[in-house]
Every structure is written in structure tokens, then in C-alpha cells.
């Protein structure tokens, strides 16, 4: 007699029952699938209603991962109701010059500091749709920036308005501070009462040398900065220098500043000045903007000063430069519209690749985002929120976690190179990259369906983040350290802290599964934490929808001796992956 369990969607109860009848609970025919021997995960086909386990799997723990591999938000209920919420990124845009949004968003870096992030919408220009980026006529690069320039030269650049609005409306004169092989660093004093860019603390030559040192490494991974746009975009070659504009972004520096934007890349600086508009959040209107008509990134002088004040110099701004330059290289190497999650995942992945080279701690790297932001994997990363929405933090964290998972399990640095440089975007780029590095049986959807295993294999190396990597690529050694999502108290990876006097403690303790009753006392204030990710117990109904590219993990139970079968009710469009451990 086989023991049979009902493996239902999260709105229903999962339980074991002794039963001799192997037909499905509805009286229909059984489409049985065998869990493959010597494997730890199996994604069920849509019509499967029973999964049979080998007898050798007796005693192993069984989990189910529900993954939304589509763009449509879905409720994790038995009837699989789909909401009508679609990603706005898929809405059609006019075949004309775009209205581009630029958001002043910040990411908590801990210790009262914030970094990054300006979200941008990739221009959906008609030239791109017609594949005419290699047309014969290109707009001119900024003529003020051609030829050799000496330190001390002055040139005008358009910058973010000092009132903190989201449109470019101010032209300021910058002074060339350093002239590197691959970059030029320009500075403008717009807040001398707090940060004076003429102070000796700004070691401009060392910053230029650092950018030069990383230039060849970044382009080897993410592609050339050569760019041949259509008639409405600038042209550039691999010899074109990166213009680094240093000033007090948004004019918000104060002597006690604890937050702000470290830097950003503006895609519309690749366009000519004719007719481009940007969205002004203050007025709700599209206002004319102006382009610098060059390849540049914007860096905050206040946070750069903070880096130089530490001995030896901190490298958080250099990490920002790498992040933003990757955005720029995406723009140069992809000839069609890509989604925000795609370029952010790549930028954060490249940041982590350079973490050890920049001598940054985990709290100064994208890993910092795990501490509060990876607790809602069901928020996914497809539907990228406005940066005024706190859910944007979950989007960043989940996109970074996916990139970290891909690097550690499916090809390391070479995989990132293939994703960044092949002619595809979004999920298609990942599928093609997987095939290029030898994972010919995998696709974006298949690896996404197993992404939730990082919540299960917190201290195993099979499909997990708990895996280190040391790889030499194009002559440079890149190191990735193992990420332990079941870390001890006071680490960055604790997800929830509860006061034992709160009523919801019992509720959470009931609905969360931990393999070793993993509730630990955090401190003498009688607070407790769950060590590791949230894995739900059977029967818990998740009332929040699983957003695009999100997942949720449930514990089913231990597989009984003598072999077992699970009856499956799979009525939604969510992907169901069975994991044994």
C-alpha cells in the first residue's frame, strides 16, 4: 500500500493519508509522473495530477515552489484566478520621441547611508524598431568634447535641476579635474558650504586611475561602449571617453545628511536635443529637456567626499560607477527595448563581481539588500514599481538575488557576459546565454522555476546562494562568496523580528515552517527572530498575489517509508516545482 498525500495550491490543506486507491480525488484518470531518481527538484507538467517518489526517498523533506513565470499577477488559490494587472512596461508607446521618466530613488545601504538609484525607461524609438541603428547617418557627438582637453578646461553640461525636480533644466559650467585614458572627470561646485570640489581631499587622479583600471574589465564582461544610433542618437566608438560629472545631485547635501542618490545614468544623453521630453512628477506634465549628447554618468560629490575621507579610501562610489556604467553598456549593446529588472539585475551582478576588488564589505554591496528586502519573494521583479513605492526595494533585492543565483549555479562571469552581449533582451537573453555556456536543456523559465530553491537550500550548494565562486575571466580573477540565508542572529539575513507580547507571533509561528523549529531569541528585550527565509506551512493561505517572476515556498512534509505518491491539484497558471531535501 502506498501512502498518498494531497499536494494542493496554498489555499488548501496538504496532508498525508493512508489510502489504497490511486485514482485522483475527482474520480478522473490519473496522469502520474515519477520523481526522477538522484535529483532534488522536478517541475511538474501542467496536466500532472500525481507525483510518485522512489522508495529511496523515504524520510526526505518535500517542498513545493509556486513560481509565476508570466507577467500577470496571480493569486495563489486553488482556482488559480488571474488578476487583470499587467506590467505597464508592455504597453505600446508611440513611434515617436519618447517621454522618459527619471526618478530620484534611494536604496538603504545601512549605517544611515543610501546609494543609487535612478530608474530610467529605455527609449522606444522608431529607429530601434526599424533596426536602423546601423544606418549610414549618425548625429554628431558633442563637439565641445571632441579632441584632447587639458585639466582645467571648462565646458557646459546639463544637470538635474537643483530644486530636486525630475527634469533637466539647468546648464552649469564644469571644470576638468582629471583626464584618464578612458574617462574624463568633471566637477561643479554647487554646494560649497557643505562640499567643495576644489578641496584637496578629492584625489581626482586616483579616481581616474581606478576607472581606467576597471574599464577594460567591465567592457570585457558587458560589451563595448561603441554606439551607432539612428539619426536621433549620438555615435561613439570604443575610444570614446566616459564623461564623469561630479556635483551635489539634486542640491540636497547637508552637514548631517544621511540619505541621497549616489549616482545615475541618463539614457536620453544619447539623443540629440531636438524634441525630447521628460516627465515632471511635480506637474504631471512632459517638459522639454536637453541632452549632453555624450556618454556620461552623474556622481554625487557629497558621497564621493565621504569615500575620500576614509583611509584607505572607501570604494562605494566606484561601485556605483561600475553599476551605472553597466547600464550605459546595456544601452550600447542591446538594439531593442529591455525591461528595468533586466538591466538592474546585470548592474547589481557586476557590482558583486567587483566587490572583492574594491574591498567592500557585504553591507556596502548589493548583499545589503537582503536584510529587509528579500522577505517577499512573491513580489517578484517583473513589475518594477515607481521608486516612490516602497515595493521597489523588494524589486531590487529580488532581481539581485536572481542574478546572484544565476552566477553561482549556471555559469558565473561568462554567463553574465553572454547575457549582456548577445542580441536578445530580458528572458530570451538569459535562455540564449544558458545555451551558450552549455546548459542546453535549460531556459529562463526553467531556471526561474527553480529559483525558490535558494529558500530551501540555505546551507547546501545545489541550486542555492550558499556557493562560492572563483573564476578567471579575460585575465582577471573574480570571487563570489557564499551567501548564507540561515545566518545567525544579528546577521544581515534575518527576515523578521517579533516582540513576544504581540498577538501575531503565535500566528506567524503557526504558519511558518522551519526545519529545526528555528526560532531564536535575538536579545534581552524579549524579541525573537526566525532565522532564514519564510517557508510556509501547509494550509496557510497567502492573500497577496504572486507578482511576475515571483515565487512562494511551502513545506509539504516528510516522505513516508515504503514510497509515496502525492496527488496534485494544479489549476492555476503558476509553475509547480517539487523539491526534496
Coordinates of C-alpha atoms in Angstrom, one line a residue:
X1 CA 0.0 0.0 0.0
X2 CA 1.3 3.4 -1.0
X3 CA 0.8 6.4 1.2
X4 CA -0.8 9.3 -0.7
X5 CA -0.7 12.9 0.1
X6 CA -2.7 15.7 -1.4
X7 CA -0.4 18.5 -2.8
X8 CA -2.7 21.4 -3.4
X9 CA -2.3 25.0 -4.0
X10 CA -1.6 27.2 -1.0
X11 CA -5.3 28.0 -0.2
X12 CA -5.9 24.3 0.7
X13 CA -4.5 21.8 3.2
X14 CA -1.7 19.5 2.4
X15 CA -1.9 16.3 4.5
X16 CA -0.9 12.6 4.4
X17 CA -3.4 9.9 4.3
X18 CA -3.3 6.2 4.1
X19 CA -5.2 5.1 1.0
X20 CA -5.2 2.1 -1.3
X21 CA -6.9 3.9 -4.2
X22 CA -4.5 5.6 -6.6
X23 CA -7.1 7.4 -8.7
X24 CA -7.3 11.1 -8.4
X25 CA -9.7 12.7 -5.9
X26 CA -12.1 13.8 -8.5
X27 CA -12.7 10.3 -9.9
X28 CA -10.9 11.0 -13.2
X29 CA -7.9 9.4 -14.8
X30 CA -4.5 9.7 -13.2
X31 CA -1.6 11.3 -15.1
X32 CA 1.2 10.1 -12.9
X33 CA 4.8 11.4 -13.1
X34 CA 7.8 9.7 -11.4
X35 CA 10.1 12.0 -9.5
X36 CA 13.5 11.3 -11.2
X37 CA 16.0 9.3 -9.2
X38 CA 19.1 11.1 -8.0
X39 CA 17.6 14.5 -8.5
X40 CA 16.4 17.1 -6.0
X41 CA 13.8 19.0 -8.0
X42 CA 11.2 18.4 -10.6
X43 CA 8.9 20.9 -12.3
X44 CA 5.5 19.3 -12.9
X45 CA 3.9 19.3 -16.3
X46 CA 0.6 21.1 -16.4
X47 CA -1.6 18.0 -16.7
X48 CA 0.1 16.1 -13.9
X49 CA -2.2 15.1 -11.0
X50 CA 0.1 12.7 -9.2
X51 CA 3.8 12.5 -8.5
X52 CA 5.4 9.2 -7.4
X53 CA 8.6 9.2 -5.3
X54 CA 11.2 6.4 -5.3
X55 CA 11.3 4.3 -2.2
X56 CA 14.9 5.5 -1.5
X57 CA 13.5 9.0 -0.9
X58 CA 11.7 7.9 2.4
X59 CA 12.4 10.3 5.2
X60 CA 13.3 13.2 2.9
X61 CA 11.6 16.5 3.3
X62 CA 9.3 17.6 0.5
X63 CA 8.6 21.2 -0.6
X64 CA 6.7 22.8 -3.3
X65 CA 7.7 26.1 -5.0
X66 CA 4.9 28.1 -6.8
X67 CA 6.5 30.4 -9.3
X68 CA 4.9 33.0 -11.6
X69 CA 6.8 32.8 -14.8
X70 CA 4.4 35.2 -16.5
X71 CA 3.9 38.9 -16.4
X72 CA 0.4 38.7 -15.0
X73 CA -0.1 38.8 -11.2
X74 CA -1.8 35.7 -9.9
X75 CA -3.5 34.8 -6.7
X76 CA -2.1 31.6 -5.2
X77 CA -5.5 30.0 -4.8
X78 CA -7.0 26.6 -5.7
X79 CA -8.9 28.0 -8.7
X80 CA -5.9 30.0 -10.0
X81 CA -7.8 33.3 -10.5
X82 CA -5.8 35.6 -12.7
X83 CA -6.0 39.4 -12.0
X84 CA -6.1 41.9 -14.8
X85 CA -3.0 43.6 -13.6
X86 CA -0.4 43.7 -16.4
X87 CA 3.0 45.2 -16.5
X88 CA 2.9 48.7 -17.8
X89 CA 6.2 48.1 -19.4
X90 CA 4.4 46.1 -22.1
X91 CA 2.1 48.8 -23.1
X92 CA 2.6 50.2 -26.5
X93 CA 4.4 53.5 -26.9
X94 CA 4.1 55.9 -29.8
X95 CA 6.6 55.6 -32.7
X96 CA 8.0 59.0 -31.8
X97 CA 10.4 60.6 -29.5
X98 CA 9.6 59.1 -26.1
X99 CA 8.6 60.7 -22.8
X100 CA 11.2 59.3 -20.4
X101 CA 10.8 59.2 -16.6
X102 CA 13.7 59.8 -14.3
X103 CA 13.1 59.0 -10.6
X104 CA 15.1 60.1 -7.6
X105 CA 15.2 56.8 -5.8
X106 CA 17.4 55.7 -3.0
X107 CA 18.4 52.3 -1.7
X108 CA 19.3 51.8 2.0
X109 CA 22.9 50.8 2.4
X110 CA 22.8 50.6 6.2
X111 CA 24.5 52.8 8.7
X112 CA 22.4 55.7 7.7
X113 CA 23.7 55.9 4.1
X114 CA 21.9 55.3 0.9
X115 CA 23.1 54.8 -2.7
X116 CA 21.9 54.8 -6.2
X117 CA 19.3 54.7 -7.9
X118 CA 17.7 56.4 -10.8
X119 CA 15.2 54.4 -12.8
X120 CA 15.1 55.1 -16.5
X121 CA 12.9 53.9 -19.3
X122 CA 14.8 52.7 -22.3
X123 CA 13.8 54.9 -25.3
X124 CA 11.4 53.0 -27.6
X125 CA 12.4 55.0 -30.7
X126 CA 11.2 54.1 -34.2
X127 CA 14.8 53.8 -35.3
X128 CA 15.2 50.8 -33.0
X129 CA 12.0 49.2 -34.2
X130 CA 13.2 49.5 -37.7
X131 CA 16.6 48.1 -36.8
X132 CA 18.3 51.1 -38.2
X133 CA 20.9 51.7 -35.5
X134 CA 23.5 50.8 -38.2
X135 CA 22.1 53.3 -40.7
X136 CA 24.6 55.4 -42.6
X137 CA 23.9 58.8 -41.0
X138 CA 24.5 59.5 -37.3
X139 CA 24.1 62.5 -35.1
X140 CA 27.3 64.2 -34.0
X141 CA 28.9 63.6 -30.7
X142 CA 29.1 66.7 -28.5
X143 CA 31.5 68.9 -30.4
X144 CA 32.7 70.5 -27.2
X145 CA 34.1 67.2 -26.1
X146 CA 36.0 66.0 -29.1
X147 CA 39.7 66.2 -29.3
X148 CA 42.3 66.4 -26.5
X149 CA 41.3 68.5 -23.4
X150 CA 43.7 69.6 -20.6
X151 CA 43.0 69.5 -16.9
X152 CA 41.5 72.9 -16.0
X153 CA 39.4 73.2 -19.2
X154 CA 35.8 74.2 -18.6
X155 CA 32.7 73.0 -20.5
X156 CA 28.9 73.4 -20.0
X157 CA 26.8 70.3 -19.1
X158 CA 23.1 70.0 -18.4
X159 CA 22.4 68.6 -15.0
X160 CA 19.4 67.8 -12.8
X161 CA 17.7 70.8 -11.5
X162 CA 18.8 72.0 -8.1
X163 CA 15.2 72.1 -6.8
X164 CA 15.1 68.3 -7.0
X165 CA 12.6 68.1 -9.9
X166 CA 12.8 65.2 -12.3
X167 CA 13.5 67.3 -15.4
X168 CA 16.8 68.6 -16.7
X169 CA 16.6 72.3 -17.0
X170 CA 19.9 73.7 -15.7
X171 CA 23.2 74.1 -17.6
X172 CA 26.3 74.6 -15.4
X173 CA 30.0 75.0 -16.2
X174 CA 32.1 72.1 -15.1
X175 CA 35.9 72.0 -14.7
X176 CA 38.0 69.1 -16.0
X177 CA 39.7 67.7 -12.9
X178 CA 41.4 64.6 -14.3
X179 CA 42.0 63.2 -17.8
X180 CA 42.3 59.4 -17.8
X181 CA 42.8 57.0 -20.7
X182 CA 39.1 56.0 -20.8
X183 CA 37.5 58.8 -18.8
X184 CA 37.4 62.4 -18.0
X185 CA 36.3 63.7 -14.6
X186 CA 34.4 67.0 -14.4
X187 CA 33.3 68.8 -11.3
X188 CA 31.0 71.6 -10.5
X189 CA 30.7 73.4 -7.1
X190 CA 27.0 73.8 -6.4
X191 CA 27.2 73.4 -2.6
X192 CA 30.5 74.9 -1.3
X193 CA 29.0 75.3 2.2
X194 CA 29.0 71.5 2.7
X195 CA 31.2 70.0 0.0
X196 CA 33.8 71.9 -2.0
X197 CA 35.1 70.0 -5.0
X198 CA 38.2 72.1 -5.0
X199 CA 39.3 70.7 -1.6
X200 CA 42.5 68.7 -1.6
X201 CA 40.6 65.7 -0.2
X202 CA 39.3 65.0 -3.7
X203 CA 42.0 62.9 -5.3
X204 CA 40.8 63.2 -8.8
X205 CA 43.8 61.4 -10.4
X206 CA 43.3 58.4 -8.2
X207 CA 39.7 58.2 -9.2
X208 CA 40.5 58.4 -12.9
X209 CA 43.1 55.7 -12.5
X210 CA 40.6 53.5 -10.7
X211 CA 38.1 54.0 -13.5
X212 CA 40.7 53.2 -16.1
X213 CA 41.7 50.1 -14.3
X214 CA 38.1 48.8 -14.3
X215 CA 37.2 50.0 -17.8
X216 CA 38.8 47.0 -19.7
X217 CA 37.3 44.5 -17.2
X218 CA 33.8 45.9 -17.4
X219 CA 33.8 46.1 -21.2
X220 CA 35.2 42.6 -21.4
X221 CA 32.2 41.3 -19.5
X222 CA 29.4 43.7 -20.7
X223 CA 30.5 44.7 -24.2
X224 CA 32.0 47.7 -26.0
X225 CA 30.8 51.2 -25.4
X226 CA 30.8 51.8 -29.2
X227 CA 27.4 53.0 -30.1
X228 CA 25.9 53.7 -33.5
X229 CA 22.4 55.1 -33.1
X230 CA 20.0 56.3 -35.7
X231 CA 19.7 59.9 -36.9
X232 CA 18.4 60.9 -33.5
X233 CA 21.2 59.5 -31.4
X234 CA 24.8 60.3 -31.0
X235 CA 27.5 58.0 -32.4
X236 CA 30.5 56.8 -30.4
X237 CA 33.5 54.5 -30.7
X238 CA 35.3 52.2 -28.3
X239 CA 37.8 55.1 -27.9
X240 CA 35.1 57.5 -26.7
X241 CA 35.8 58.6 -23.1
X242 CA 33.3 58.3 -20.3
X243 CA 32.5 61.8 -19.0
X244 CA 32.0 61.6 -15.2
X245 CA 30.1 64.6 -13.9
X246 CA 30.6 65.2 -10.2
X247 CA 28.3 67.6 -8.3
X248 CA 25.8 67.7 -5.5
X249 CA 23.0 65.7 -7.1
X250 CA 19.6 67.4 -6.5
X251 CA 21.4 70.0 -4.4
X252 CA 20.5 68.2 -1.2
X253 CA 23.7 67.9 0.7
X254 CA 23.7 69.0 4.3
X255 CA 26.3 68.7 7.1
X256 CA 24.2 65.9 8.7
X257 CA 23.0 64.2 5.5
X258 CA 22.1 60.5 5.9
X259 CA 20.5 59.8 2.6
X260 CA 20.6 60.7 -1.0
X261 CA 21.4 59.5 -4.5
X262 CA 25.0 58.3 -5.1
X263 CA 24.8 58.4 -8.9
X264 CA 22.8 57.6 -12.0
X265 CA 22.9 57.2 -15.8
X266 CA 20.6 59.0 -18.1
X267 CA 19.7 57.2 -21.3
X268 CA 18.5 60.3 -23.1
X269 CA 22.0 61.9 -23.1
X270 CA 22.5 59.6 -26.1
X271 CA 20.0 61.6 -28.1
X272 CA 20.1 65.0 -29.8
X273 CA 18.4 67.9 -28.2
X274 CA 15.5 68.0 -30.7
X275 CA 12.1 67.5 -29.2
X276 CA 12.8 65.2 -26.3
X277 CA 10.7 65.4 -23.2
X278 CA 10.8 64.1 -19.7
X279 CA 8.1 63.5 -17.1
X280 CA 7.9 66.1 -14.3
X281 CA 6.4 64.5 -11.2
X282 CA 5.6 67.8 -9.7
X283 CA 3.4 69.0 -12.5
X284 CA 2.4 65.7 -14.1
X285 CA 3.5 67.0 -17.5
X286 CA 6.1 66.2 -20.1
X287 CA 8.6 69.0 -20.2
X288 CA 11.3 69.6 -22.8
X289 CA 14.7 68.5 -21.7
X290 CA 18.2 68.9 -23.1
X291 CA 20.8 66.3 -23.8
X292 CA 24.6 66.4 -23.1
X293 CA 25.0 64.4 -26.4
X294 CA 27.8 62.3 -24.9
X295 CA 28.4 59.2 -22.8
X296 CA 28.3 60.2 -19.2
X297 CA 27.3 59.3 -15.7
X298 CA 26.4 61.6 -12.8
X299 CA 28.1 61.1 -9.4
X300 CA 27.2 62.8 -6.1
X301 CA 30.1 64.9 -4.7
X302 CA 28.9 64.6 -1.1
X303 CA 29.2 60.8 -1.1
X304 CA 32.4 60.9 -3.1
X305 CA 33.8 63.1 -0.4
X306 CA 32.8 60.6 2.2
X307 CA 34.7 57.9 0.4
X308 CA 37.8 60.0 0.3
X309 CA 37.6 60.9 4.0
X310 CA 38.1 57.2 4.9
X311 CA 41.7 55.8 5.0
X312 CA 42.2 53.8 3.0
X313 CA 39.6 55.2 0.7
X314 CA 36.2 53.6 0.5
X315 CA 35.0 52.4 -2.8
X316 CA 31.2 52.7 -2.6
X317 CA 31.1 55.5 -5.3
X318 CA 33.4 53.4 -7.5
X319 CA 30.9 50.6 -7.1
X320 CA 28.2 53.0 -8.2
X321 CA 30.2 54.0 -11.2
X322 CA 30.5 50.3 -12.2
X323 CA 26.8 49.9 -11.7
X324 CA 25.9 52.9 -13.8
X325 CA 28.5 52.2 -16.5
X326 CA 26.9 48.7 -16.9
X327 CA 23.6 50.5 -17.6
X328 CA 25.4 52.5 -20.3
X329 CA 26.9 49.4 -21.9
X330 CA 23.5 47.8 -21.9
X331 CA 22.2 50.7 -23.8
X332 CA 25.1 50.4 -26.3
X333 CA 24.8 46.7 -26.9
X334 CA 21.1 46.0 -26.9
X335 CA 19.2 47.1 -30.0
X336 CA 15.7 46.6 -28.7
X337 CA 13.7 47.6 -25.7
X338 CA 14.6 45.9 -22.4
X339 CA 12.9 45.9 -19.1
X340 CA 14.1 47.6 -15.9
X341 CA 14.6 44.3 -14.0
X342 CA 16.9 43.1 -16.7
X343 CA 19.4 45.9 -16.6
X344 CA 19.2 46.3 -12.8
X345 CA 19.9 42.6 -12.4
X346 CA 23.0 42.9 -14.6
X347 CA 24.3 46.0 -12.9
X348 CA 24.0 44.5 -9.4
X349 CA 25.6 41.3 -10.6
X350 CA 28.5 43.2 -12.0
X351 CA 28.8 45.2 -8.8
X352 CA 29.1 41.9 -6.8
X353 CA 31.8 40.6 -9.2
X354 CA 33.9 43.7 -8.4
X355 CA 33.1 43.7 -4.6
X356 CA 36.3 41.9 -3.5
X357 CA 38.4 44.0 -5.9
X358 CA 37.0 47.2 -4.3
X359 CA 37.5 45.8 -0.8
X360 CA 33.8 46.4 0.1
X361 CA 32.0 44.6 2.9
X362 CA 28.7 42.9 2.4
X363 CA 27.0 45.9 3.9
X364 CA 28.5 48.0 1.1
X365 CA 27.4 45.7 -1.7
X366 CA 24.1 44.6 -3.2
X367 CA 24.0 41.8 -0.5
X368 CA 22.9 44.5 1.9
X369 CA 19.5 44.5 0.3
X370 CA 18.8 41.0 1.7
X371 CA 18.4 42.3 5.3
X372 CA 14.9 43.8 4.7
X373 CA 14.1 43.3 1.1
X374 CA 14.2 39.6 0.3
X375 CA 11.4 38.7 2.6
X376 CA 8.7 39.0 -0.1
X377 CA 9.8 36.7 -2.9
X378 CA 6.3 36.7 -4.2
X379 CA 6.6 40.4 -5.1
X380 CA 9.0 39.2 -7.9
X381 CA 10.8 41.6 -10.0
X382 CA 9.0 41.9 -13.3
X383 CA 6.5 44.6 -12.3
X384 CA 9.0 47.3 -11.5
X385 CA 7.4 49.9 -9.2
X386 CA 7.8 53.6 -9.2
X387 CA 10.7 54.5 -6.8
X388 CA 8.2 56.3 -4.6
X389 CA 6.7 52.9 -3.9
X390 CA 8.4 51.1 -1.1
X391 CA 7.9 47.8 -3.0
X392 CA 10.7 49.0 -5.3
X393 CA 13.1 47.8 -2.6
X394 CA 11.8 44.3 -3.0
X395 CA 12.1 44.5 -6.8
X396 CA 15.8 45.5 -6.4
X397 CA 16.5 42.8 -3.9
X398 CA 14.7 40.0 -5.8
X399 CA 16.3 41.0 -9.1
X400 CA 19.8 41.0 -7.5
X401 CA 19.1 37.6 -5.8
X402 CA 18.1 36.1 -9.1
X403 CA 21.4 37.4 -10.7
X404 CA 23.4 36.1 -7.8
X405 CA 21.6 32.7 -8.1
X406 CA 22.3 32.6 -11.9
X407 CA 26.0 33.4 -11.5
X408 CA 26.6 30.8 -8.7
X409 CA 24.7 28.0 -10.4
X410 CA 24.7 28.5 -14.2
X411 CA 28.0 29.8 -15.5
X412 CA 29.5 32.6 -13.4
X413 CA 31.1 35.5 -15.2
X414 CA 30.8 34.0 -18.6
X415 CA 27.0 33.7 -18.2
X416 CA 26.8 37.4 -17.3
X417 CA 28.9 38.2 -20.4
X418 CA 26.7 36.2 -22.7
X419 CA 23.5 37.8 -21.2
X420 CA 24.9 41.3 -21.6
X421 CA 26.3 40.9 -25.2
X422 CA 24.0 38.6 -27.1
X423 CA 21.5 40.2 -29.4
X424 CA 18.5 39.4 -27.1
X425 CA 16.9 41.0 -24.1
X426 CA 15.1 40.0 -20.9
X427 CA 14.3 36.3 -20.5
X428 CA 15.3 35.5 -24.1
X429 CA 18.8 36.8 -23.4
X430 CA 19.1 34.5 -20.4
X431 CA 17.9 31.5 -22.3
X432 CA 20.4 32.1 -25.1
X433 CA 23.2 32.7 -22.6
X434 CA 22.4 29.4 -20.8
X435 CA 22.7 27.6 -24.0
X436 CA 25.9 29.3 -24.9
X437 CA 27.6 28.2 -21.7
X438 CA 26.4 24.6 -22.0
X439 CA 23.1 24.4 -20.2
X440 CA 21.3 23.4 -23.4
X441 CA 18.3 21.9 -21.6
X442 CA 17.6 25.0 -19.5
X443 CA 15.6 28.1 -20.3
X444 CA 14.8 31.3 -18.5
X445 CA 11.6 29.8 -17.3
X446 CA 13.1 26.6 -16.1
X447 CA 15.8 28.2 -14.0
X448 CA 13.3 30.8 -12.7
X449 CA 11.1 27.9 -11.6
X450 CA 13.9 26.5 -9.5
X451 CA 14.9 29.9 -8.1
X452 CA 12.9 29.3 -5.0
X453 CA 15.3 26.5 -4.0
X454 CA 17.6 29.2 -2.6
X455 CA 15.0 29.4 0.3
X456 CA 15.2 25.7 0.8
X457 CA 18.9 25.0 0.3
X458 CA 20.2 27.7 2.6
X459 CA 23.3 25.7 3.5
X460 CA 23.5 23.4 0.6
X461 CA 25.3 24.0 -2.7
X462 CA 22.7 22.6 -5.0
X463 CA 20.7 25.4 -6.6
X464 CA 21.5 27.9 -3.8
X465 CA 23.2 31.1 -2.9
X466 CA 25.4 29.2 -0.5
X467 CA 28.1 28.7 -3.1
X468 CA 31.4 30.5 -3.5
X469 CA 32.9 31.1 -6.9
X470 CA 36.4 32.0 -8.1
X471 CA 36.8 32.4 -11.8
X472 CA 39.4 33.9 -14.1
X473 CA 37.8 35.7 -17.0
X474 CA 39.8 37.7 -19.5
X475 CA 42.8 37.7 -17.3
X476 CA 41.0 38.9 -14.1
X477 CA 40.1 36.8 -11.1
X478 CA 36.5 37.3 -9.8
X479 CA 35.5 36.0 -6.5
X480 CA 31.9 35.5 -5.2
X481 CA 31.4 34.4 -1.6
X482 CA 28.7 32.1 -0.3
X483 CA 25.5 33.8 0.9
X484 CA 24.0 32.1 4.0
X485 CA 20.3 32.8 4.2
X486 CA 20.1 30.9 7.5
X487 CA 22.6 33.1 9.2
X488 CA 22.8 33.5 13.0
X489 CA 21.1 36.4 14.8
X490 CA 22.4 39.9 14.2
X491 CA 23.4 39.0 10.6
X492 CA 22.1 40.7 7.5
X493 CA 19.8 37.8 6.6
X494 CA 17.3 37.8 9.4
X495 CA 13.9 38.5 7.9
X496 CA 11.6 39.1 10.8
X497 CA 11.9 40.2 14.4
X498 CA 8.9 39.9 16.7
X499 CA 8.0 41.1 20.1
X500 CA 6.8 38.1 22.1
X501 CA 3.9 40.2 23.5
X502 CA 2.5 40.7 20.0
X503 CA -0.5 38.6 19.1
X504 CA 0.8 37.9 15.6
X505 CA 3.8 36.0 17.0
X506 CA 1.7 32.9 17.5
X507 CA 0.1 33.3 14.1
X508 CA 3.5 33.5 12.4
X509 CA 4.9 30.6 14.4
X510 CA 1.9 28.5 13.3
X511 CA 2.1 29.4 9.6
X512 CA 5.9 29.4 9.1
X513 CA 7.9 26.2 8.6
X514 CA 11.4 25.9 10.0
X515 CA 13.3 22.6 9.8
X516 CA 14.6 22.8 13.4
X517 CA 12.0 25.0 14.9
X518 CA 14.4 27.7 14.1
X519 CA 13.1 30.5 16.3
X520 CA 15.9 32.2 18.3
X521 CA 16.0 34.8 21.0
X522 CA 17.5 37.9 19.5
X523 CA 18.3 40.0 22.6
X524 CA 17.4 40.6 26.2
X525 CA 14.4 42.7 25.2
X526 CA 12.4 39.5 24.8
X527 CA 12.3 39.7 21.0
X528 CA 12.6 36.7 18.7
X529 CA 13.5 36.2 15.1
X530 CA 13.1 33.5 12.5
X531 CA 16.5 32.5 11.2
X532 CA 16.3 32.4 7.4
X533 CA 13.6 32.8 4.7
X534 CA 9.9 32.4 5.1
X535 CA 8.7 29.0 4.1
X536 CA 5.0 28.5 4.8
X537 CA 3.4 25.5 6.4
X538 CA 0.7 23.5 4.6
X539 CA -2.7 25.1 4.6
X540 CA -1.6 28.7 5.0
X541 CA -3.5 31.0 2.6
X542 CA -1.3 33.7 1.1
X543 CA -3.6 36.6 0.4
X544 CA -1.1 38.6 -1.5
X545 CA -0.8 37.9 -5.3
X546 CA 2.4 36.4 -6.7
X547 CA 3.7 39.1 -9.0
X548 CA 5.5 38.4 -12.2
X549 CA 8.7 36.4 -11.7
X550 CA 7.8 35.9 -8.0
X551 CA 7.6 32.7 -6.0
X552 CA 6.5 31.3 -2.7
X553 CA 7.7 28.2 -0.9
X554 CA 5.6 25.7 1.1
X555 CA 6.7 22.7 3.2
X556 CA 4.7 19.6 2.4
X557 CA 6.1 17.1 4.9
X558 CA 8.4 14.1 5.2
X559 CA 8.1 11.4 2.6
X560 CA 7.0 8.2 4.4
X561 CA 8.8 4.9 4.4
X562 CA 7.9 2.5 1.6
X563 CA 7.5 5.1 -1.1
X564 CA 4.8 7.6 -1.5
X565 CA 2.7 9.5 -4.0
X566 CA 1.4 13.0 -3.8
X567 CA -1.9 13.8 -5.5
X568 CA -1.6 17.2 -7.2
X569 CA -4.3 19.8 -7.9
X570 CA -2.8 22.1 -10.4
X571 CA -5.4 24.5 -11.7
X572 CA -3.7 27.9 -11.8
X573 CA -1.1 29.1 -14.3
X574 CA 1.7 29.0 -11.6
X575 CA 4.6 26.7 -12.2
X576 CA 4.8 24.0 -9.5
X577 CA 8.3 22.6 -8.7
X578 CA 8.7 19.7 -6.2
X579 CA 11.9 19.8 -4.2
X580 CA 13.2 17.1 -1.9
X581 CA 15.9 17.6 0.7

